[in-house]
PDB file of C-alpha atoms in Angstrom:
ATOM      1  CA  UNK A 482       5.895  13.814 -24.740  1.00 43.00           C
ATOM      2  CA  UNK A 483       4.975  16.116 -21.870  1.00 50.00           C
ATOM      3  CA  UNK A 484       7.284  14.247 -19.464  1.00 49.00           C
ATOM      4  CA  UNK A 485      10.242  15.821 -21.220  1.00 54.00           C
ATOM      5  CA  UNK A 486       9.299  19.330 -20.142  1.00 62.00           C
ATOM      6  CA  UNK A 487      11.229  20.272 -17.015  1.00 76.00           C
ATOM      7  CA  UNK A 488       9.266  20.168 -13.791  1.00 76.00           C
ATOM      8  CA  UNK A 489      10.518  23.615 -12.820  1.00 82.00           C
ATOM      9  CA  UNK A 490       8.808  25.085 -15.870  1.00 83.00           C
ATOM     10  CA  UNK A 491       5.571  23.365 -14.881  1.00 79.00           C
ATOM     11  CA  UNK A 492       5.782  24.813 -11.382  1.00 81.00           C
ATOM     12  CA  UNK A 493       6.463  28.291 -12.746  1.00 83.00           C
ATOM     13  CA  UNK A 494       3.553  27.952 -15.177  1.00 83.00           C
ATOM     14  CA  UNK A 495       1.272  26.783 -12.346  1.00 81.00           C
ATOM     15  CA  UNK A 496       2.255  29.734 -10.164  1.00 83.00           C
ATOM     16  CA  UNK A 497       1.771  32.163 -13.059  1.00 83.00           C
ATOM     17  CA  UNK A 498      -1.642  30.682 -13.807  1.00 83.00           C
ATOM     18  CA  UNK A 499      -2.605  30.962 -10.141  1.00 81.00           C
ATOM     19  CA  UNK A 500      -1.581  34.609 -10.152  1.00 84.00           C
ATOM     20  CA  UNK A 501      -3.579  35.265 -13.348  1.00 84.00           C
ATOM     21  CA  UNK A 502      -6.666  33.186 -12.486  1.00 82.00           C
ATOM     22  CA  UNK A 503      -6.881  33.934  -8.788  1.00 81.00           C
ATOM     23  CA  UNK A 504      -7.564  31.714  -5.777  1.00 80.00           C
ATOM     24  CA  UNK A 505     -10.776  30.269  -7.271  1.00 82.00           C
ATOM     25  CA  UNK A 506      -8.746  27.933  -9.490  1.00 79.00           C
ATOM     26  CA  UNK A 507      -6.064  27.116  -6.926  1.00 81.00           C
ATOM     27  CA  UNK A 508      -7.360  23.610  -6.134  1.00 82.00           C
ATOM     28  CA  UNK A 509      -7.491  22.593  -9.798  1.00 82.00           C
ATOM     29  CA  UNK A 510      -4.029  24.018 -10.456  1.00 80.00           C
ATOM     30  CA  UNK A 511      -2.500  22.250  -7.466  1.00 82.00           C
ATOM     31  CA  UNK A 512      -4.114  18.933  -8.431  1.00 81.00           C
ATOM     32  CA  UNK A 513      -2.850  19.299 -11.987  1.00 83.00           C
ATOM     33  CA  UNK A 514       0.683  20.002 -10.799  1.00 80.00           C
ATOM     34  CA  UNK A 515       0.533  17.103  -8.312  1.00 82.00           C
ATOM     35  CA  UNK A 516      -0.525  14.765 -11.131  1.00 83.00           C
ATOM     36  CA  UNK A 517       2.382  15.994 -13.252  1.00 83.00           C
ATOM     37  CA  UNK A 518       4.751  15.482 -10.335  1.00 82.00           C
ATOM     38  CA  UNK A 519       3.435  11.936  -9.812  1.00 83.00           C
ATOM     39  CA  UNK A 520       3.960  11.133 -13.490  1.00 84.00           C
ATOM     40  CA  UNK A 521       7.502  12.500 -13.375  1.00 83.00           C
ATOM     41  CA  UNK A 522       8.410  10.501 -10.278  1.00 84.00           C
ATOM     42  CA  UNK A 523       6.859   7.321 -11.698  1.00 85.00           C
ATOM     43  CA  UNK A 524       8.785   7.815 -14.948  1.00 84.00           C
ATOM     44  CA  UNK A 525      12.052   8.243 -13.097  1.00 85.00           C
ATOM     45  CA  UNK A 526      11.409   5.147 -10.990  1.00 87.00           C
ATOM     46  CA  UNK A 527      10.584   3.096 -14.097  1.00 87.00           C
ATOM     47  CA  UNK A 528      13.762   4.342 -15.781  1.00 87.00           C
ATOM     48  CA  UNK A 529      15.856   3.449 -12.743  1.00 86.00           C
ATOM     49  CA  UNK A 530      14.299  -0.008 -12.502  1.00 86.00           C
ATOM     50  CA  UNK A 531      14.880  -0.589 -16.198  1.00 85.00           C
ATOM     51  CA  UNK A 532      18.508   0.499 -15.804  1.00 87.00           C
ATOM     52  CA  UNK A 533      18.923  -2.084 -13.059  1.00 84.00           C
ATOM     53  CA  UNK A 534      17.218  -4.777 -15.117  1.00 81.00           C
ATOM     54  CA  UNK A 535      14.186  -5.087 -12.870  1.00 73.00           C
ATOM     55  CA  UNK A 536      10.658  -5.362 -14.199  1.00 65.00           C
ATOM     56  CA  UNK A 537       8.436  -2.593 -12.846  1.00 57.00           C
ATOM     57  CA  UNK A 538       5.284  -3.976 -11.285  1.00 59.00           C
ATOM     58  CA  UNK A 539       1.908  -2.502 -12.015  1.00 55.00           C
ATOM     59  CA  UNK A 540       0.703   0.048  -9.500  1.00 54.00           C
ATOM     60  CA  UNK A 541      -0.986  -1.726  -6.649  1.00 52.00           C
ATOM     61  CA  UNK A 542       0.356  -5.123  -7.653  1.00 54.00           C
ATOM     62  CA  UNK A 543       1.905  -7.409  -5.146  1.00 53.00           C
ATOM     63  CA  UNK A 544       0.706  -8.978  -1.962  1.00 58.00           C
ATOM     64  CA  UNK A 545      -1.948  -7.091  -0.122  1.00 58.00           C
ATOM     65  CA  UNK A 546      -2.238  -7.296   3.623  1.00 63.00           C
ATOM     66  CA  UNK A 547      -4.956  -9.681   4.686  1.00 64.00           C
ATOM     67  CA  UNK A 548      -8.028  -8.156   6.237  1.00 65.00           C
ATOM     68  CA  UNK A 549      -8.300  -8.898   9.924  1.00 70.00           C
ATOM     69  CA  UNK A 550     -11.065 -11.249  10.884  1.00 78.00           C
ATOM     70  CA  UNK A 551     -13.523 -10.080  13.542  1.00 75.00           C
ATOM     71  CA  UNK A 552     -12.164 -12.735  15.905  1.00 76.00           C
ATOM     72  CA  UNK A 553      -8.594 -11.469  15.632  1.00 81.00           C
ATOM     73  CA  UNK A 554      -9.806  -7.910  16.150  1.00 83.00           C
ATOM     74  CA  UNK A 555     -11.756  -8.845  19.276  1.00 85.00           C
ATOM     75  CA  UNK A 556      -8.997 -10.927  20.902  1.00 86.00           C
ATOM     76  CA  UNK A 557      -7.111  -7.968  22.453  1.00 89.00           C
ATOM     77  CA  UNK A 558     -10.380  -6.477  23.717  1.00 88.00           C
ATOM     78  CA  UNK A 559     -11.462  -9.731  25.342  1.00 87.00           C
ATOM     79  CA  UNK A 560      -8.050 -10.347  26.920  1.00 89.00           C
ATOM     80  CA  UNK A 561      -7.894  -6.749  28.120  1.00 90.00           C
ATOM     81  CA  UNK A 562     -11.342  -7.067  29.674  1.00 90.00           C
ATOM     82  CA  UNK A 563     -10.307 -10.203  31.534  1.00 89.00           C
ATOM     83  CA  UNK A 564      -7.046  -8.645  32.648  1.00 91.00           C
ATOM     84  CA  UNK A 565      -8.816  -5.564  33.980  1.00 91.00           C
ATOM     85  CA  UNK A 566     -11.788  -7.566  35.261  1.00 91.00           C
ATOM     86  CA  UNK A 567      -9.812  -9.589  37.811  1.00 91.00           C
ATOM     87  CA  UNK A 568      -8.455  -6.639  39.838  1.00 92.00           C
ATOM     88  CA  UNK A 569     -11.711  -4.691  39.425  1.00 92.00           C
ATOM     89  CA  UNK A 570     -13.611  -7.681  40.821  1.00 92.00           C
ATOM     90  CA  UNK A 571     -11.417  -7.704  43.919  1.00 93.00           C
ATOM     91  CA  UNK A 572     -11.702  -3.944  44.397  1.00 93.00           C
ATOM     92  CA  UNK A 573     -15.454  -3.773  43.748  1.00 93.00           C
ATOM     93  CA  UNK A 574     -16.257  -6.758  45.971  1.00 92.00           C
ATOM     94  CA  UNK A 575     -14.064  -5.442  48.774  1.00 93.00           C
ATOM     95  CA  UNK A 576     -15.347  -1.861  48.657  1.00 94.00           C
ATOM     96  CA  UNK A 577     -18.987  -2.113  47.536  1.00 93.00           C
ATOM     97  CA  UNK A 578     -19.905  -5.747  48.042  1.00 93.00           C
ATOM     98  CA  UNK A 579     -22.183  -7.651  45.695  1.00 94.00           C
ATOM     99  CA  UNK A 580     -23.701  -4.504  44.164  1.00 95.00           C
ATOM    100  CA  UNK A 581     -20.262  -3.151  43.214  1.00 93.00           C
ATOM    101  CA  UNK A 582     -19.315  -6.526  41.754  1.00 93.00           C
ATOM    102  CA  UNK A 583     -22.483  -6.633  39.651  1.00 95.00           C
ATOM    103  CA  UNK A 584     -22.019  -3.064  38.385  1.00 94.00           C
ATOM    104  CA  UNK A 585     -18.380  -3.761  37.480  1.00 94.00           C
ATOM    105  CA  UNK A 586     -19.156  -6.853  35.406  1.00 93.00           C
ATOM    106  CA  UNK A 587     -22.214  -5.273  33.777  1.00 95.00           C
ATOM    107  CA  UNK A 588     -19.977  -2.405  32.632  1.00 93.00           C
ATOM    108  CA  UNK A 589     -17.353  -4.854  31.272  1.00 93.00           C
ATOM    109  CA  UNK A 590     -20.054  -6.785  29.392  1.00 94.00           C
ATOM    110  CA  UNK A 591     -21.539  -3.580  27.912  1.00 94.00           C
ATOM    111  CA  UNK A 592     -18.116  -2.435  26.730  1.00 92.00           C
ATOM    112  CA  UNK A 593     -17.416  -5.816  25.093  1.00 91.00           C
ATOM    113  CA  UNK A 594     -20.834  -5.917  23.405  1.00 92.00           C
ATOM    114  CA  UNK A 595     -20.331  -2.376  22.055  1.00 91.00           C
ATOM    115  CA  UNK A 596     -16.867  -3.269  20.764  1.00 89.00           C
ATOM    116  CA  UNK A 597     -18.135  -6.473  19.140  1.00 89.00           C
ATOM    117  CA  UNK A 598     -21.009  -4.676  17.417  1.00 90.00           C
ATOM    118  CA  UNK A 599     -18.618  -2.007  16.118  1.00 88.00           C
ATOM    119  CA  UNK A 600     -16.281  -4.681  14.741  1.00 86.00           C
ATOM    120  CA  UNK A 601     -19.163  -6.530  13.096  1.00 86.00           C
ATOM    121  CA  UNK A 602     -20.510  -3.326  11.501  1.00 86.00           C
ATOM    122  CA  UNK A 603     -17.074  -2.495  10.124  1.00 82.00           C
ATOM    123  CA  UNK A 604     -16.360  -5.977   8.825  1.00 67.00           C
TER     124      UNK A 604
END
């Protein structure tokens, strides 16, 4: 079994091959060594779990985090818009009157619509 070969020998062989083959094959050599390293680590973890009497789970098994719904993604944006909208309303109305108030809320609406469309496209 190739897992029995020491990892140091694999690294030395990879470096020697890189020296002989040149930089054109570097990506393939690195990926091959990384795969070997992953296999070695996984084997050691399985052996440790077996020594402790635990059953190793399949890769990727177990609970997965739930995908966020569009509503839960938009909640912070909506609350942030309202939180920022209140003081901006006071400032805009006091400094620029009705025109400033209209511009402020049009900008808030445009930002919320853009955020909602981005969330819907993603989800």
